[in-house]
Tab-separated table of C-alpha atoms and ligand atoms in Angstrom:
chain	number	residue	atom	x	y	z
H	1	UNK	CA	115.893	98.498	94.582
H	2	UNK	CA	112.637	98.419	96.403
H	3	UNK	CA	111.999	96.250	99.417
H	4	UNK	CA	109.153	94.776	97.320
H	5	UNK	CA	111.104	94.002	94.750
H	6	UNK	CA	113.563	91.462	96.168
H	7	UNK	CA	111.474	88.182	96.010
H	8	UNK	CA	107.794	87.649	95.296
H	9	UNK	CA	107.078	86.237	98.634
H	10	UNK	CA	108.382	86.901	101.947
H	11	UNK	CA	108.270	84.232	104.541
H	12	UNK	CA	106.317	85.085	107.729
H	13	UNK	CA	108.102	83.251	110.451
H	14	UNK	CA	107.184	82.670	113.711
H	15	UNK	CA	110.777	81.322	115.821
H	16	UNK	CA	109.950	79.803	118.677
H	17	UNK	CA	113.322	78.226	119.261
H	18	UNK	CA	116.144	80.659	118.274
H	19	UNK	CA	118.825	77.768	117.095
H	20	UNK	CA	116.247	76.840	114.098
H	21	UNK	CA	116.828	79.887	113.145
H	22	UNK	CA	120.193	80.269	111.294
H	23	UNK	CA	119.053	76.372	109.157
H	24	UNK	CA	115.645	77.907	108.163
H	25	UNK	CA	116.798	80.841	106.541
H	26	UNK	CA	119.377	78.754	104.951
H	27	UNK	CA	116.894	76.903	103.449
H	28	UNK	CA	114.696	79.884	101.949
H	29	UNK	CA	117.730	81.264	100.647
H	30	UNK	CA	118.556	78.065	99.047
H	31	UNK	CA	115.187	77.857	97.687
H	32	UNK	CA	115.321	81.129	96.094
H	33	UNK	CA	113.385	83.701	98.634
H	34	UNK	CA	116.145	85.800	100.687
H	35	UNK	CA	114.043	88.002	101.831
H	36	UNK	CA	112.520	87.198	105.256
H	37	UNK	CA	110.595	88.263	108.039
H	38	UNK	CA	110.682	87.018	111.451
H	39	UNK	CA	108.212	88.233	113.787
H	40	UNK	CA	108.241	89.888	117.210
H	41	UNK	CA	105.678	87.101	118.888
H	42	UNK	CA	108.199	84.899	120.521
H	43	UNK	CA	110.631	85.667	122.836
H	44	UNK	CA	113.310	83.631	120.675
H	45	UNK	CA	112.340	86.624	117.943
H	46	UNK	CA	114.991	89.003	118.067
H	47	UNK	CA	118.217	86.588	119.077
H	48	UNK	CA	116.631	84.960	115.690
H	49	UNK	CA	117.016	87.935	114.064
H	50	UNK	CA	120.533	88.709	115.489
H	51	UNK	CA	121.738	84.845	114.451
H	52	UNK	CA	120.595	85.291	111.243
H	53	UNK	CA	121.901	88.626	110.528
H	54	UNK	CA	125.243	87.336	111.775
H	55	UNK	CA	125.266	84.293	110.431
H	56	UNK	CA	123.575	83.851	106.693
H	57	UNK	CA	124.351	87.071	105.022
H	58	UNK	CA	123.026	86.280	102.084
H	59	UNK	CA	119.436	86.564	103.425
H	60	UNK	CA	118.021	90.086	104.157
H	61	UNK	CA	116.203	89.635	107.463
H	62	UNK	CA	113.478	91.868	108.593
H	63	UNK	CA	111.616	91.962	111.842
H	64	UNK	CA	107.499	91.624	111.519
H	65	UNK	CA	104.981	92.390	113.958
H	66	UNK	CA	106.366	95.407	114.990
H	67	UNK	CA	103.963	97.484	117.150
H	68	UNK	CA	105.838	100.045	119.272
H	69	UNK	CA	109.076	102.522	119.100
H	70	UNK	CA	110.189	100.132	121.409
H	71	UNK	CA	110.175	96.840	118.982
H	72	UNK	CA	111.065	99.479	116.171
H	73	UNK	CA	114.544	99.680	118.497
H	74	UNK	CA	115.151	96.480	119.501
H	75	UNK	CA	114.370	95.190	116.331
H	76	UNK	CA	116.937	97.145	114.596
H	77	UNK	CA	119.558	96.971	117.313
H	78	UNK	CA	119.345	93.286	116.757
H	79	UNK	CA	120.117	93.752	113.415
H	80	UNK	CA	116.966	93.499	110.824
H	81	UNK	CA	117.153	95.670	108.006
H	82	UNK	CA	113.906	95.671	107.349
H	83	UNK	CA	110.578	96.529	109.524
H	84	UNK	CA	106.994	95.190	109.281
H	85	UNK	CA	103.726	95.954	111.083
H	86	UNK	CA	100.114	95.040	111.033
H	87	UNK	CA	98.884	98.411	111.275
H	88	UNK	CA	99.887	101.984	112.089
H	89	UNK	CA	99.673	104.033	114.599
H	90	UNK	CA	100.872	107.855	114.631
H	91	UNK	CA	103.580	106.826	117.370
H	92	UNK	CA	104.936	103.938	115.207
H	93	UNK	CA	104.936	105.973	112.392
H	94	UNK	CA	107.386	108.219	113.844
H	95	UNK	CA	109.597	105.552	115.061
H	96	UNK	CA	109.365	103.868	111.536
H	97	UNK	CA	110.474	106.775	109.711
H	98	UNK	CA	113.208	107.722	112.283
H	99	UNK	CA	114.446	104.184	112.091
H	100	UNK	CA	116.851	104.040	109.749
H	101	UNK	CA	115.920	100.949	107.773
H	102	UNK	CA	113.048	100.159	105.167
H	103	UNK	CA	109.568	99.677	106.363
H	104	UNK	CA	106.159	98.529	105.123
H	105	UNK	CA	103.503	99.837	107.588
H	106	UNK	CA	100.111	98.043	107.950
H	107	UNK	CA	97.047	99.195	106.315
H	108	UNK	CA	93.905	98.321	104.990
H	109	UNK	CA	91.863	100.865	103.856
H	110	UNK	CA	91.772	103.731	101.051
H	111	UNK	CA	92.196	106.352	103.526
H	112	UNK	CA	95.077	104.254	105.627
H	113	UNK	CA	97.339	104.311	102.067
H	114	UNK	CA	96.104	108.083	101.630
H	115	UNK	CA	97.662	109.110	105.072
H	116	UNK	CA	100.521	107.563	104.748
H	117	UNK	CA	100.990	108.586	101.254
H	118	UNK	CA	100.833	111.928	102.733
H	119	UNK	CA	103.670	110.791	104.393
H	120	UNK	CA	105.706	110.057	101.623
H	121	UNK	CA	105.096	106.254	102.233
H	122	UNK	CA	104.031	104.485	99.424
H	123	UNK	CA	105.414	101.107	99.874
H	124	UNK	CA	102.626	99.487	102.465
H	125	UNK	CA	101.922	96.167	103.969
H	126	UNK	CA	98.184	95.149	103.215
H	127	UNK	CA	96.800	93.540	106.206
H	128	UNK	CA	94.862	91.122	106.555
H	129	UNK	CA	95.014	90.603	102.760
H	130	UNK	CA	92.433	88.170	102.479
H	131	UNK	CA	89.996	88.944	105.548
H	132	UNK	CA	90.190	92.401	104.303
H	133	UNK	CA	88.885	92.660	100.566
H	134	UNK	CA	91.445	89.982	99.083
H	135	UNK	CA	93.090	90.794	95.470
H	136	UNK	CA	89.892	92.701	94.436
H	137	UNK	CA	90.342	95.138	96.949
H	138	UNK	CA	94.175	95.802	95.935
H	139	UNK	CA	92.746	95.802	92.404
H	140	UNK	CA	90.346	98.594	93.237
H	141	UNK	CA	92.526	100.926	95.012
H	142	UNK	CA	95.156	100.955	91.565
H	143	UNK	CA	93.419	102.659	89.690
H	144	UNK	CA	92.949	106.261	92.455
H	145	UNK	CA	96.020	105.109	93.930
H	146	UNK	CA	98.341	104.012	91.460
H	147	UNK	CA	101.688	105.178	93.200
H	148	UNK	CA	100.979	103.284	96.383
H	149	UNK	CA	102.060	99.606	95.944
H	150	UNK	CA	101.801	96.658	98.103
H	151	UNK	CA	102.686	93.418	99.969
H	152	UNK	CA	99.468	91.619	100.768
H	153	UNK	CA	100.034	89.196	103.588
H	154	UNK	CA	97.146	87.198	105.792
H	155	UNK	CA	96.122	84.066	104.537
H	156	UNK	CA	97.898	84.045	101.217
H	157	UNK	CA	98.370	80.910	99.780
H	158	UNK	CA	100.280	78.818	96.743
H	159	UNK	CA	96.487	79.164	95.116
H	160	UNK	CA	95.523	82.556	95.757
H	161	UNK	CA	99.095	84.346	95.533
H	162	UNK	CA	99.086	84.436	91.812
H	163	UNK	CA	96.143	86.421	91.732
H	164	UNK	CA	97.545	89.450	94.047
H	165	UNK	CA	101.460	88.906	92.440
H	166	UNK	CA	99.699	89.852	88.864
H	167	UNK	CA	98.249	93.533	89.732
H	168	UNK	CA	100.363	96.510	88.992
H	169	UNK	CA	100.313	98.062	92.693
H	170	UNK	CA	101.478	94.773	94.054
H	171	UNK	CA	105.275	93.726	94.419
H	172	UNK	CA	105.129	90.867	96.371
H	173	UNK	CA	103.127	88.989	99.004
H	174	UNK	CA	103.867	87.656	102.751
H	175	UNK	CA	103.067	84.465	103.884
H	176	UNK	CA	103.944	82.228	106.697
H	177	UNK	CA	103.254	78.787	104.900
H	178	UNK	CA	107.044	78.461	103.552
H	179	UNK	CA	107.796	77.703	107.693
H	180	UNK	CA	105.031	74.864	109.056
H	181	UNK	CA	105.888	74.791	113.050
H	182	UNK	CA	105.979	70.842	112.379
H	183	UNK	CA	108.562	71.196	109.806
H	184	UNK	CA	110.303	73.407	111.892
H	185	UNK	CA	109.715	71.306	115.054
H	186	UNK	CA	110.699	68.250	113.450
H	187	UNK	CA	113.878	70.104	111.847
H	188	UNK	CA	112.859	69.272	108.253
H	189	UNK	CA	114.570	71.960	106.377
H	190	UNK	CA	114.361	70.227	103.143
H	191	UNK	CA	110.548	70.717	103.357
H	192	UNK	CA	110.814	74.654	103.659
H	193	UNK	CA	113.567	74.873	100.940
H	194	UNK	CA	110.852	72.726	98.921
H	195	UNK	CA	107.799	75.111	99.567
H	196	UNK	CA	110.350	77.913	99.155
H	197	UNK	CA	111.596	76.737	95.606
H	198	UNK	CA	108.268	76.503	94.397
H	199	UNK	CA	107.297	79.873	95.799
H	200	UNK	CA	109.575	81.790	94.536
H	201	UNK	CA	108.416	80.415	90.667
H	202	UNK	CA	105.038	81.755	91.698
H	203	UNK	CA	106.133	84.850	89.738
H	204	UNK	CA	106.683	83.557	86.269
D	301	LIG	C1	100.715	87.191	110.086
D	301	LIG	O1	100.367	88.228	110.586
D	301	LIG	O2	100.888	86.149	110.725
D	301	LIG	C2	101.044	87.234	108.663
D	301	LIG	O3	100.238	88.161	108.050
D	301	LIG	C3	100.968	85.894	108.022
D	301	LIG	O4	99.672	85.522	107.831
D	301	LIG	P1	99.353	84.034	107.323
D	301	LIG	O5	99.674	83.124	108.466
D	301	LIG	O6	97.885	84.076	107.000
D	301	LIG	O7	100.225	83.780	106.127
């Protein structure tokens, strides 16, 4: 089964304190997203990635953010199976599709999807969703692209996610508003298995 496939939303999170790690992805799982993306900003990131790879293995953790063959390495060493980025560059590219695990590259044009389509990639992240034509945009592209699909993430939200989740070259959509850094801060799980739970009925 595809990567976007698994859940209708993938959490964007952004760890800034590796032992929150292991209870937050409890929590998404609980709430019904297992799919979830931490990303390379912080140095807590990877030993994030490695806790909850060790420790909840019902979640399927993925590293976001990804940039360089070097973060494509570390990020699998640490264990993600999964590999993110915000754009793509021919040297990630390479690294991506030597990697070993799934991947949804960044892109954000027609003739970003076209190249790597060319590649044989047709599962892509769209980014920035919104800044960068929104659900229309997606909506456009599926009818001279119809075998790419997509993950739009940057600023989704509860309200506009429905839109994106009901076009055919979407399979789900990335968002970091499952994880607030207060509810993470204050250690408030039961507000990010909330948000979760009700994110993951955003596909009826
Ligand atoms: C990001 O790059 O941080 C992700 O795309 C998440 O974006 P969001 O914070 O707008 O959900």
């Amino acid at each position: 089964m595809s990567l976007l496939d698994l859940a209708p939303v993938v959490p964007v999170v952004v760890v800034d304190d590796a032992s929150t790690a292991v209870p937050l992805a409890r929590a998404l799982v609980a709430g019904g997203l297992p799919v979830i993306e931490v990303t390379l900003r912080t140095p807590a990131a990877l030993d994030a990635i490695r806790r909850i790879a060790a420790e909840v293995p019902e979640a399927v953790v993925g590293a976001g953010t990804v940039r360089t063959p070097g973060d494509v390495e570390a990020a699998v060493e640490a264990g993600s199976r999964f590999l993110v980025s915000p754009g793509t560059t021919p040297a990630l590219l390479a690294a991506l599709l030597a990697g070993g695990v799934p991947f949804l590259p960044g892109a954000a044009t027609a003739s970003e999807a076209m190249s790597l389509a060319e590649r044989g990639v047709r599962e892509l992240k769209f980014f920035p969703a919104e800044a960068a034509g929104g659900a229309a945009f997606l909506k456009s592209l599926s009818g001279p692209l119809p075998d790419v699909r997509f993950c739009p993430t940057g600023g989704i939200t509860p309200a506009n996610a429905p839109a994106y989740l009901a076009l055919p070259n979407v399979g789900c959509v990335g968002g970091s508003w499952l994880t607030p850094a207060d509810a993470l801060a204050a250690g408030d799980y039961a507000r990010v298995e909330k948000l979760a739970t009700e994110a993951a009925a955003l596909r009826g």
